[in-house]
Short mmCIF file of C-alpha atoms in Angstrom, two decimals:
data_model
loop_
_atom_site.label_atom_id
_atom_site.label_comp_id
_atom_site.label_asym_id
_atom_site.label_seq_id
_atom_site.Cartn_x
_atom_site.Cartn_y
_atom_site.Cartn_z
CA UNK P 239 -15.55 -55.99 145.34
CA UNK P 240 -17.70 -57.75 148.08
CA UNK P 241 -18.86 -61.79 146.64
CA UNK P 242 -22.62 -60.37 146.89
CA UNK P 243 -21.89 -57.14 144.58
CA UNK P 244 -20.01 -60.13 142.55
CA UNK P 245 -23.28 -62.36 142.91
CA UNK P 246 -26.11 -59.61 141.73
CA UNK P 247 -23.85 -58.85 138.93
CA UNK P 248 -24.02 -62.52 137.51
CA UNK P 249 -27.58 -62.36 138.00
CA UNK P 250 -27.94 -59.23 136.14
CA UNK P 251 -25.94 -60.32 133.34
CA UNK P 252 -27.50 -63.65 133.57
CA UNK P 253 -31.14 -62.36 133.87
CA UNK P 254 -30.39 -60.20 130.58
CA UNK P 255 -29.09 -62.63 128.98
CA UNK P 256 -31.99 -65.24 129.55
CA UNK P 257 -34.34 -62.15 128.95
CA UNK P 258 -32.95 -61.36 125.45
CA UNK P 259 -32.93 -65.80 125.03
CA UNK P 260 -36.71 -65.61 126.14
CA UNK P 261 -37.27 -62.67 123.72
CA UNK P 262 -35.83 -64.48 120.85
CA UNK P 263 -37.58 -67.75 121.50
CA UNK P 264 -41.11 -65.84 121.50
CA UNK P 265 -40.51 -64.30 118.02
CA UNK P 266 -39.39 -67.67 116.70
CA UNK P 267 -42.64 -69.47 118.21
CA UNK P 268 -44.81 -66.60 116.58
CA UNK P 269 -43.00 -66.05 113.45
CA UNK P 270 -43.71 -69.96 113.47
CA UNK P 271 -46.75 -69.70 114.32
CA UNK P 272 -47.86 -66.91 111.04
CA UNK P 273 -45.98 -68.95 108.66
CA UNK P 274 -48.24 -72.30 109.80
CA UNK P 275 -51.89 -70.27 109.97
CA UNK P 276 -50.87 -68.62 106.59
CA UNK P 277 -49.99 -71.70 105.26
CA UNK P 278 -53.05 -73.76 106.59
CA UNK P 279 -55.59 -71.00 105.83
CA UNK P 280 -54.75 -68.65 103.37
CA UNK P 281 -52.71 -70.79 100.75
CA UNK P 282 -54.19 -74.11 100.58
CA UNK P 283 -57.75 -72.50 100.93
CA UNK P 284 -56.95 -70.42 97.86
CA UNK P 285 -55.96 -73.56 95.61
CA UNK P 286 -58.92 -75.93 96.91
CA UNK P 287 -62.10 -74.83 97.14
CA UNK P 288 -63.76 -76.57 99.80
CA UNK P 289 -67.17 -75.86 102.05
CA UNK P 290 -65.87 -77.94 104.65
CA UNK P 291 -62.30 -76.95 105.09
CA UNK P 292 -62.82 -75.12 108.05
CA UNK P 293 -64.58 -78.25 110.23
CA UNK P 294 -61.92 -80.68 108.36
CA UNK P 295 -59.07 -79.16 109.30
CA UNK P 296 -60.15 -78.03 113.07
CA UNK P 297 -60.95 -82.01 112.89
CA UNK P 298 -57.90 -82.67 112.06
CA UNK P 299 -56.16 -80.08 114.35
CA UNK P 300 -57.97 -82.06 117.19
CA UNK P 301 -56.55 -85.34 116.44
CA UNK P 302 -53.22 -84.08 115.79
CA UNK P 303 -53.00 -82.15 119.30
CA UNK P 304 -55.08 -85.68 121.41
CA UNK P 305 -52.55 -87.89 119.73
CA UNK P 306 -49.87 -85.55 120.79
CA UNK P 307 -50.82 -85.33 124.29
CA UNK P 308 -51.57 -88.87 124.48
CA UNK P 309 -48.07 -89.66 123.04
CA UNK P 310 -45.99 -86.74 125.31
CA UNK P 311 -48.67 -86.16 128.06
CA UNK P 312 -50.38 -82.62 128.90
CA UNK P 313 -48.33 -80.23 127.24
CA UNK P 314 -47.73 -77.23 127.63
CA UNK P 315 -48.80 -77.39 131.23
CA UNK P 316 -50.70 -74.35 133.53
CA UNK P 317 -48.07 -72.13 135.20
CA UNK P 318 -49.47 -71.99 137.84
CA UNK P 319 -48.95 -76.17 138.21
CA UNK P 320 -45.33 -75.81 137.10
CA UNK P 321 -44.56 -73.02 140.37
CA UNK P 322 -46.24 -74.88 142.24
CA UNK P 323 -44.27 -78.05 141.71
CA UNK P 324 -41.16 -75.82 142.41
CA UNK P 325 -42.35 -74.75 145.23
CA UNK P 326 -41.96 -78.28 146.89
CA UNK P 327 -38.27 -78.52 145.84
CA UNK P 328 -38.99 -80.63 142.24
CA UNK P 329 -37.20 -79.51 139.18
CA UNK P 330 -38.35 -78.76 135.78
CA UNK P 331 -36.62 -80.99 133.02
CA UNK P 332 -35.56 -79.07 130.27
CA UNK P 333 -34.94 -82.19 127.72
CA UNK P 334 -38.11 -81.97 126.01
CA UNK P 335 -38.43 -78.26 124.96
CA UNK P 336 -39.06 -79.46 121.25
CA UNK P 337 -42.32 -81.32 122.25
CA UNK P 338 -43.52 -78.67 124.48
CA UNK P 339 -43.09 -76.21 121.20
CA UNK P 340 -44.76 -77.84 119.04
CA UNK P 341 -47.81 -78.96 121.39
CA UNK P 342 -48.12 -74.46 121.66
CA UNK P 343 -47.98 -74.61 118.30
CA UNK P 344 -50.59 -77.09 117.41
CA UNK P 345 -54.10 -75.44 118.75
CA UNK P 346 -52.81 -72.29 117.43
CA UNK P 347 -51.99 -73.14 114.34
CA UNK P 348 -55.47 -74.76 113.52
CA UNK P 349 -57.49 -72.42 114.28
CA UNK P 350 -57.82 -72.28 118.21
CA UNK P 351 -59.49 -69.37 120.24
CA UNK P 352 -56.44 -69.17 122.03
CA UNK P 353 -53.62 -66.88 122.62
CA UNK P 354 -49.87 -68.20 122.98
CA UNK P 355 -49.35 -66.82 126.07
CA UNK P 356 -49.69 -70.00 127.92
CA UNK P 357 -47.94 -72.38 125.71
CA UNK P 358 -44.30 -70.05 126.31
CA UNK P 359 -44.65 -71.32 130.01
CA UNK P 360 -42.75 -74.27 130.41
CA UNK P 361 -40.30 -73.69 127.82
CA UNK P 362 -39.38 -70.43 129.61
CA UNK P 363 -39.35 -72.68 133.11
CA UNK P 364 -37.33 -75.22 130.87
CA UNK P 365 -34.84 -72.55 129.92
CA UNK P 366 -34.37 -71.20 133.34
CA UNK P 367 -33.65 -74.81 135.27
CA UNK P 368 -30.93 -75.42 132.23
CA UNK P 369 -29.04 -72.24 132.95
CA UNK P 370 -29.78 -72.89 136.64
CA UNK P 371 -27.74 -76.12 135.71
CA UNK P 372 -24.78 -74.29 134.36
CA UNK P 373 -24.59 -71.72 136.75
CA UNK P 374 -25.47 -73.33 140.26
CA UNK P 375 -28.30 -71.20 141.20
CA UNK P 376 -30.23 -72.84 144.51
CA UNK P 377 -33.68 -73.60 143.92
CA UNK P 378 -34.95 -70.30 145.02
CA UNK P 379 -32.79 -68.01 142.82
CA UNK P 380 -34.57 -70.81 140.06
CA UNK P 381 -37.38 -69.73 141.28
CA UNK P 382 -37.09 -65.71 141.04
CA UNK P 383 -35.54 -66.33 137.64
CA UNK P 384 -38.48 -67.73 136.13
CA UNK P 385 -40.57 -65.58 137.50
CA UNK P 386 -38.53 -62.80 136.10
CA UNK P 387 -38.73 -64.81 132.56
CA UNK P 388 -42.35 -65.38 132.47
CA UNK P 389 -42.95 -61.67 133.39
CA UNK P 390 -40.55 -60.96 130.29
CA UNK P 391 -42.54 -63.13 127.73
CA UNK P 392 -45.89 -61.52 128.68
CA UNK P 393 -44.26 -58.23 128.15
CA UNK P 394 -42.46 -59.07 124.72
CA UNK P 395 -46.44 -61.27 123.46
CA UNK P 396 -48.14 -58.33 124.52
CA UNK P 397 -45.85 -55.45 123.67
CA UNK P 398 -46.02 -54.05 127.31
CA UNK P 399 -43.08 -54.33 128.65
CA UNK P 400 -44.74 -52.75 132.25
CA UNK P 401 -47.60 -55.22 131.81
CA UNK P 402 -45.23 -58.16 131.79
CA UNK P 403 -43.95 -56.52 135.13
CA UNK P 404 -47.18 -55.76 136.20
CA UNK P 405 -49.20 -58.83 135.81
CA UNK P 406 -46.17 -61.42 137.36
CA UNK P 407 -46.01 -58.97 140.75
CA UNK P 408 -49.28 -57.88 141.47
CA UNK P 409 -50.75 -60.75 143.21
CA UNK P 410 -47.50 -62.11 144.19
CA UNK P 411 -47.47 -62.78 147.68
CA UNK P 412 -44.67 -65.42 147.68
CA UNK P 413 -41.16 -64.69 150.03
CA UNK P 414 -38.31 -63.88 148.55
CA UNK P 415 -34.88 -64.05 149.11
CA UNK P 416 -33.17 -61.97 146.87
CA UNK P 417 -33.31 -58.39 148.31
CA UNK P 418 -36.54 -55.93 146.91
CA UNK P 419 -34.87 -53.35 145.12
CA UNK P 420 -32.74 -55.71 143.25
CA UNK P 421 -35.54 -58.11 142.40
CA UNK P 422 -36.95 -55.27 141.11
CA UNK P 423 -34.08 -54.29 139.20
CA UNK P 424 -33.74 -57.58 137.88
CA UNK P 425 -37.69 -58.04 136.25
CA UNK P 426 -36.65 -54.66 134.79
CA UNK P 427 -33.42 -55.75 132.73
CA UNK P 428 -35.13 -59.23 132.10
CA UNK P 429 -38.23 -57.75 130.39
CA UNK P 430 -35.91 -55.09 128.49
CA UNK P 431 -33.70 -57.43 127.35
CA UNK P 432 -36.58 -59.56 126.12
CA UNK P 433 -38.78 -56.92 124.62
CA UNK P 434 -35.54 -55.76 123.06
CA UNK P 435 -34.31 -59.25 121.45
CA UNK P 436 -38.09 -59.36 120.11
CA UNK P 437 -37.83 -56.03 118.66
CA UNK P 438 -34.90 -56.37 116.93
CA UNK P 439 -35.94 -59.88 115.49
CA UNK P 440 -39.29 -58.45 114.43
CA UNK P 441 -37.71 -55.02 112.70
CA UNK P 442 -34.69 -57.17 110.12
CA UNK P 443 -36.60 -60.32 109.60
CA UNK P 444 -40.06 -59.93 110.02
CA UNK P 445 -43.45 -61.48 112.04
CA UNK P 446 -43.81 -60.19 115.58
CA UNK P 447 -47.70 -59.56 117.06
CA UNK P 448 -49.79 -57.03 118.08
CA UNK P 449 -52.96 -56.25 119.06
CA UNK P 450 -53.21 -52.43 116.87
CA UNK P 451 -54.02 -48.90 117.99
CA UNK P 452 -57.31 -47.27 118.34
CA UNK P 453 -57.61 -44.07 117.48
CA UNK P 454 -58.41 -41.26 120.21
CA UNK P 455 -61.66 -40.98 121.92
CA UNK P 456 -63.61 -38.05 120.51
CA UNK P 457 -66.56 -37.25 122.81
CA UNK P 458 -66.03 -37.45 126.59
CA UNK P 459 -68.93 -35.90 127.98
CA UNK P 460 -71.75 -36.42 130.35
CA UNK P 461 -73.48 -38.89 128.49
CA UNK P 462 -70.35 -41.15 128.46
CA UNK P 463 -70.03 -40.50 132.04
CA UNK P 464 -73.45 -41.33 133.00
CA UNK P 465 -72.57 -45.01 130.45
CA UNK P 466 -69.59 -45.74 132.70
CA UNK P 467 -70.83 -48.13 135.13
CA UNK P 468 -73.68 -49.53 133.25
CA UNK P 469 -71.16 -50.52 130.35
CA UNK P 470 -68.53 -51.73 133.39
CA UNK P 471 -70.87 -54.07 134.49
CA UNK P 472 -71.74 -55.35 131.36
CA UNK P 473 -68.44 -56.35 130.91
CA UNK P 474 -68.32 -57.87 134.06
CA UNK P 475 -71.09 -59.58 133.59
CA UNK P 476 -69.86 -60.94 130.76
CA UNK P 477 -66.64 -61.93 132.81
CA UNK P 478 -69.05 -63.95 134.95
CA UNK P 479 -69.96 -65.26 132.16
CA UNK P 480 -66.95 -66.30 130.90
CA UNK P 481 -66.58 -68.12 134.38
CA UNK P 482 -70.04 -70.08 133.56
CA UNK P 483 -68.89 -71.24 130.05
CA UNK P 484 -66.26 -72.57 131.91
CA UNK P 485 -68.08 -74.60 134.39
CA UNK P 486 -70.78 -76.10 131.62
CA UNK P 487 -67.88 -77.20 129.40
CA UNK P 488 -66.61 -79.19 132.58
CA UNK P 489 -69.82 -81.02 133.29
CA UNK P 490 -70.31 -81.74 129.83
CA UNK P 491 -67.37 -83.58 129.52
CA UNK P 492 -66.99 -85.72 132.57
CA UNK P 493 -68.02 -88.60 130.87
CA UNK P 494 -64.86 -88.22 128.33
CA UNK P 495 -63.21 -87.48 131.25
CA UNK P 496 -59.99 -89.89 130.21
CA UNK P 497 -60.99 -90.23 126.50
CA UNK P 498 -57.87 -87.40 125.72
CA UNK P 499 -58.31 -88.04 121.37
CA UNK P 500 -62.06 -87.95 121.42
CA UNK P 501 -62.23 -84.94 123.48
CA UNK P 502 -59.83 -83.25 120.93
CA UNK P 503 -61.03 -84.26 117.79
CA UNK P 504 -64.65 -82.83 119.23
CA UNK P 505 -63.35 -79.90 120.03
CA UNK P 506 -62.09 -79.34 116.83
CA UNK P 507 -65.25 -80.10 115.57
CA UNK P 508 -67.17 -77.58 117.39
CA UNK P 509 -64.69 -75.02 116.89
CA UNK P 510 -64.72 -75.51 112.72
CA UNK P 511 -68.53 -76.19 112.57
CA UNK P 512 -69.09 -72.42 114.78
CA UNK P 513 -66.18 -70.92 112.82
CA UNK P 514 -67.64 -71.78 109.30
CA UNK P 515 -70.74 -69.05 110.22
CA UNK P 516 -68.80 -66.91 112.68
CA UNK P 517 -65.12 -66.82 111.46
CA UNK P 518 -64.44 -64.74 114.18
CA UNK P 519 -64.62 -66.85 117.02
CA UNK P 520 -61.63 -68.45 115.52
CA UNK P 521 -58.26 -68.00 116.49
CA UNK P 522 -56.83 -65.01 118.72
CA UNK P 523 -58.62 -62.83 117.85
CA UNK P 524 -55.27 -60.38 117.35
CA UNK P 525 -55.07 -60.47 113.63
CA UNK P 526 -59.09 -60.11 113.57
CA UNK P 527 -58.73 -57.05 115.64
CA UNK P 528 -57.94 -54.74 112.94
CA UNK P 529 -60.89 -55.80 110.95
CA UNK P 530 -63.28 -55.39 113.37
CA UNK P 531 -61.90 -51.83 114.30
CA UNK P 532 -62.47 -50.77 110.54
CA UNK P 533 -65.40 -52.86 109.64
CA UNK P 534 -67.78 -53.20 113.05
CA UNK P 535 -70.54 -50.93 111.71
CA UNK P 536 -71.19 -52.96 108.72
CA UNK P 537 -71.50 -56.86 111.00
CA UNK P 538 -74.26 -55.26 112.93
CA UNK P 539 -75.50 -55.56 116.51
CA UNK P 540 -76.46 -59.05 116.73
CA UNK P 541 -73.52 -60.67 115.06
CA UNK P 542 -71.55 -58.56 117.32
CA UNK P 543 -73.02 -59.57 119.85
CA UNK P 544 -73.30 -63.13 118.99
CA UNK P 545 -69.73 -64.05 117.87
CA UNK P 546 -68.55 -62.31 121.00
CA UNK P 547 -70.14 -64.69 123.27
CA UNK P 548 -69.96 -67.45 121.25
CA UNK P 549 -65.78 -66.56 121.39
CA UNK P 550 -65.73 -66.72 124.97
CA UNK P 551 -67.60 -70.23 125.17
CA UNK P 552 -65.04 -72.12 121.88
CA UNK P 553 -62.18 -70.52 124.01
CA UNK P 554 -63.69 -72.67 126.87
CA UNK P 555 -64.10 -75.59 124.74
CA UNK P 556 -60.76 -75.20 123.36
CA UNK P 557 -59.34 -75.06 127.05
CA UNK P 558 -61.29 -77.78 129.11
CA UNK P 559 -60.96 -79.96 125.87
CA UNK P 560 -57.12 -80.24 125.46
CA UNK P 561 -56.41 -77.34 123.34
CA UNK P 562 -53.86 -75.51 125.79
CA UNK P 563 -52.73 -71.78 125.35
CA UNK P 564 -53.76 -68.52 126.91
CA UNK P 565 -57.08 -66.86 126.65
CA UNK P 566 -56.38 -63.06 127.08
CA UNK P 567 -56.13 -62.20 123.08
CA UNK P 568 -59.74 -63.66 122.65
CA UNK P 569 -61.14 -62.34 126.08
CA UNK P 570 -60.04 -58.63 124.77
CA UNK P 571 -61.79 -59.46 121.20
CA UNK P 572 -64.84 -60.36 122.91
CA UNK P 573 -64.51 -57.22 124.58
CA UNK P 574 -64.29 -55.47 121.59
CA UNK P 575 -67.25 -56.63 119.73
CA UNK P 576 -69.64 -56.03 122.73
CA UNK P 577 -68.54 -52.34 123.25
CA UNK P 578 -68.68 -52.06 119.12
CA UNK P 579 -72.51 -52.97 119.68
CA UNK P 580 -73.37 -51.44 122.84
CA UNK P 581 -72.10 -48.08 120.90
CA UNK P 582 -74.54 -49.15 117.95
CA UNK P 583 -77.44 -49.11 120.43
CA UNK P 584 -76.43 -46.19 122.68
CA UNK P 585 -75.52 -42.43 121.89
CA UNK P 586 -71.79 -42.39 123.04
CA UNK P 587 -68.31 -42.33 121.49
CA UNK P 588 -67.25 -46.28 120.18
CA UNK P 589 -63.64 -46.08 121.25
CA UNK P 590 -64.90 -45.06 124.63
CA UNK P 591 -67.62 -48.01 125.04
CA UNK P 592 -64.72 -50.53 123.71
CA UNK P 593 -62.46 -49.45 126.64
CA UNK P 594 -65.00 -49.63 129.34
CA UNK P 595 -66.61 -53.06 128.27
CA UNK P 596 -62.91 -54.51 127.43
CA UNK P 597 -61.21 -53.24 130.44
CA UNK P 598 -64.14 -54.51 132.24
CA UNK P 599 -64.29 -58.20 131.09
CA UNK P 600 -60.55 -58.17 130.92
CA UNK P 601 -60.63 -57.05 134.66
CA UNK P 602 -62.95 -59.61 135.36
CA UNK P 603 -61.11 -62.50 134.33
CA UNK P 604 -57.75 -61.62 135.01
CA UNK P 605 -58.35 -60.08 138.36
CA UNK P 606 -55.67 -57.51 138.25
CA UNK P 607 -56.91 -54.10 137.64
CA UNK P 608 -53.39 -52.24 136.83
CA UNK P 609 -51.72 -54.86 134.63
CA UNK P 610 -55.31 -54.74 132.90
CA UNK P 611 -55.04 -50.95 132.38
CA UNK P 612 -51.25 -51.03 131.39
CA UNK P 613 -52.03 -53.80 128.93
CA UNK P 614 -55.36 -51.78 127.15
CA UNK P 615 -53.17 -48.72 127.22
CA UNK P 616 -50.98 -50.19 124.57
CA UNK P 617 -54.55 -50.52 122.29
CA UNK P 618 -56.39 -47.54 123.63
CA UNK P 619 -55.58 -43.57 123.74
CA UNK P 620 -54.38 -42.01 127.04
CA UNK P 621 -57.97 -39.80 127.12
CA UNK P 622 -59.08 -43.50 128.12
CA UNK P 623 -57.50 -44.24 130.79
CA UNK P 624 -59.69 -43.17 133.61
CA UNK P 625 -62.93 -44.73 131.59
CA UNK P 626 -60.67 -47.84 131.49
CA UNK P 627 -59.43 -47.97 135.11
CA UNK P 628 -63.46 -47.77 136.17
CA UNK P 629 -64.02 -50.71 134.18
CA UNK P 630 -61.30 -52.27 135.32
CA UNK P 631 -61.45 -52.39 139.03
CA UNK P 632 -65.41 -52.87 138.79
CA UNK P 633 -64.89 -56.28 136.81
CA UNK P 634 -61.95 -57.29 138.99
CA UNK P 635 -64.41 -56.47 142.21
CA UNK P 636 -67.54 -58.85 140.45
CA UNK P 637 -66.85 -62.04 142.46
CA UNK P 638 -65.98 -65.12 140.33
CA UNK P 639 -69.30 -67.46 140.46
CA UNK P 640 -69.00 -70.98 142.11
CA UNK P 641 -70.84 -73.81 139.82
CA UNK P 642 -73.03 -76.62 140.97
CA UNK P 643 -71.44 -79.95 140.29
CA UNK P 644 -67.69 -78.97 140.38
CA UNK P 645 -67.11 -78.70 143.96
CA UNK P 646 -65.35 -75.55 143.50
CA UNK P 647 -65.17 -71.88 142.44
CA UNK P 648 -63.94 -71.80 138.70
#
């Protein structure tokens, strides 16, 4: 047995190992998470009746997570900031796991438009430098691992394993050392462990996520095909929008700029004074997605239409403000809602409008067109596949706008 047949073995044990670790960590920060949001807003709201409640306890959610960060620093950090700091030969302490936990758990639990994509991030990094530790992997083999990790935990959150894979290699352009097939062959048993650990969790002891199933699409004919690209660029449009949100929420608070409580606490503020007369642009949005799929022809057009805009400026505000986590669960909401009331005004099948304006806006933010259609696919019914992969690669295409005053494309 040659010592690099004995090396990729290690890593494949190792890799399925930390896969079915990551996978078991992500059910334990979600199952978490439900028994905090149930807690906070479904049994003490049923004991005290209060008109407030909502803008109390986002207020209070705000103060919690600026203290927090003003105690521990910016936690959980961007990805994207934590790859690039290994890039440049640093390494990621794993001694303060617990704090970067509960500062995911925090915006989520009170009420943020957020998803907890984001917050997993550097405790999955953390996990991977620890048994990088015990092992003596180099800095690059660190490197692959977490990669391999992170695509696991979007996989296990989303309940895609091939979107986890997906979505970590499709705009990867970095060099790697470890030979092609077998990095392959190691994202493959990391996700599987992961999604497997998850699922096993989920089945004996409960909580889990998921974003539900909609049912088939029952009219595909030319009057959906003529609605393709009109609703596509709707979607994208509202992708650009997205982008905009983003850049007004940045000017507006320059002048809190180092004021990390205040920001918070106003955040919260917003976010509970909105959410007390449109609910919906609280949270997720994954819970509130099987509502909406059951009740969207009694909210109406406007309130559809409303609440998903307003959702994709609070998960803005929640983001630029200190509120850290992900923002795909509430981008696909918004999606949602607008192809609910574009198939109020127009003459076409709802299921079908919902995949072409989600897939669309999803596209655009994301900017990967096939880990956008392999996520959706998990929602939507194979017959929508095509209608999705036309919305997907149009908003992907829709350039991101720049913004005057930030010096920079958002």
């Amino acid at each position: 047995m040659s010592l690099k047949f004995k090396k990729n073995l290690v890593m494949i044990l190792v890799v399925g190992f930390l896969g079915a670790v990551i996978g078991g960590v992500t059910w334990l920060l979600l199952f978490l998470l439900n028994l905090g949001i149930d807690f906070l807003w479904s049994f003490i709201p049923a004991r005290i009746d209060l008109t407030f409640y909502p803008l109390m306890i986002c207020a209070l959610g705000g103060l919690l997570v600026g203290l927090w960060e003003k105690r521990f620093g910016p936690y959980p950090r961007e990805l994207s900031e934590i790859m690039a700091e290994m890039k440049t030969g640093q390494k990621i302490p794993y001694n303060n796991l617990h704090i970067i936990g509960l500062a995911a758990l925090l915006p989520l639990i009170f009420g943020g438009s957020l998803g907890p994509e984001a917050g997993l991030s550097g405790i999955i990094v953390g996990l991977c430098f620890w048994f990088s530790d015990k092992l003596k992997f180099t800095l690059t083999e660190v490197e692959e691992i977490a990669e391999i990790g992170m695509a696991a935990t979007m996989g296990v959150i989303f309940n895609s394993p091939l979107f986890g894979f997906i979505n970590q290699i499709e705009d990867d352009d970095s060099i790697s050392r470890i030979p092609k097939n077998t990095r392959m062959l190691l994202y493959f048993v990391g996700i599987l462990g992961g999604f497997g650990a998850f699922r096993f969790l989920s089945d004996h002891i409960g909580g889990g996520s998921g974003l539900g199933n909609f049912p088939a699409i029952e009219t595909l004919g030319n009057t959906e095909w003529t609605l393709v690209i009109p609703l596509a660029l709707v979607g994208s449009l509202l992708g650009m929008l997205y982008f905009v949100f983003k850049g007004l929420v940045k000017l507006a608070i320059r002048p809190l700029k180092d004021k990390v409580v205040v920001k918070a606490v106003l955040a919260g503020v917003i976010l509970g004074g909105v959410g007390m007369f449109l609910p919906y642009t609280m949270f997720s949005g994954e819970h509130q997605l099987s509502e909406l799929m059951h009740g969207w022809e009694s909210i109406g057009v406007a309130l559809l239409l409303v609440t998903a805009i307003v959702k994709l400026l609070i998960t803005n505000v929640c983001l630029e403000m200190g509120w850290r986590g992900g923002h795909i669960f509430p981008v696909i909401f918004a999606g949602t809602a607008i192809g609910y009331a574009f198939a109020m005004i127009l003459p076409i099948d709802p299921i079908f409008s919902v995949a072409v304006v989600t897939a669309a806006l999803t596209g655009a933010i994301l900017r990967k067109p096939l880990a956008v259609i392999l996520l959706l696919l998990i929602m939507f019914p194979i017959n929508a596949v095509i209608p999705m992969a036309i919305g997907a690669v149009i908003g992907g295409a829709i350039p991101i706008p720049g913004f005057p005053g930030l010096g920079e494309k958002e």
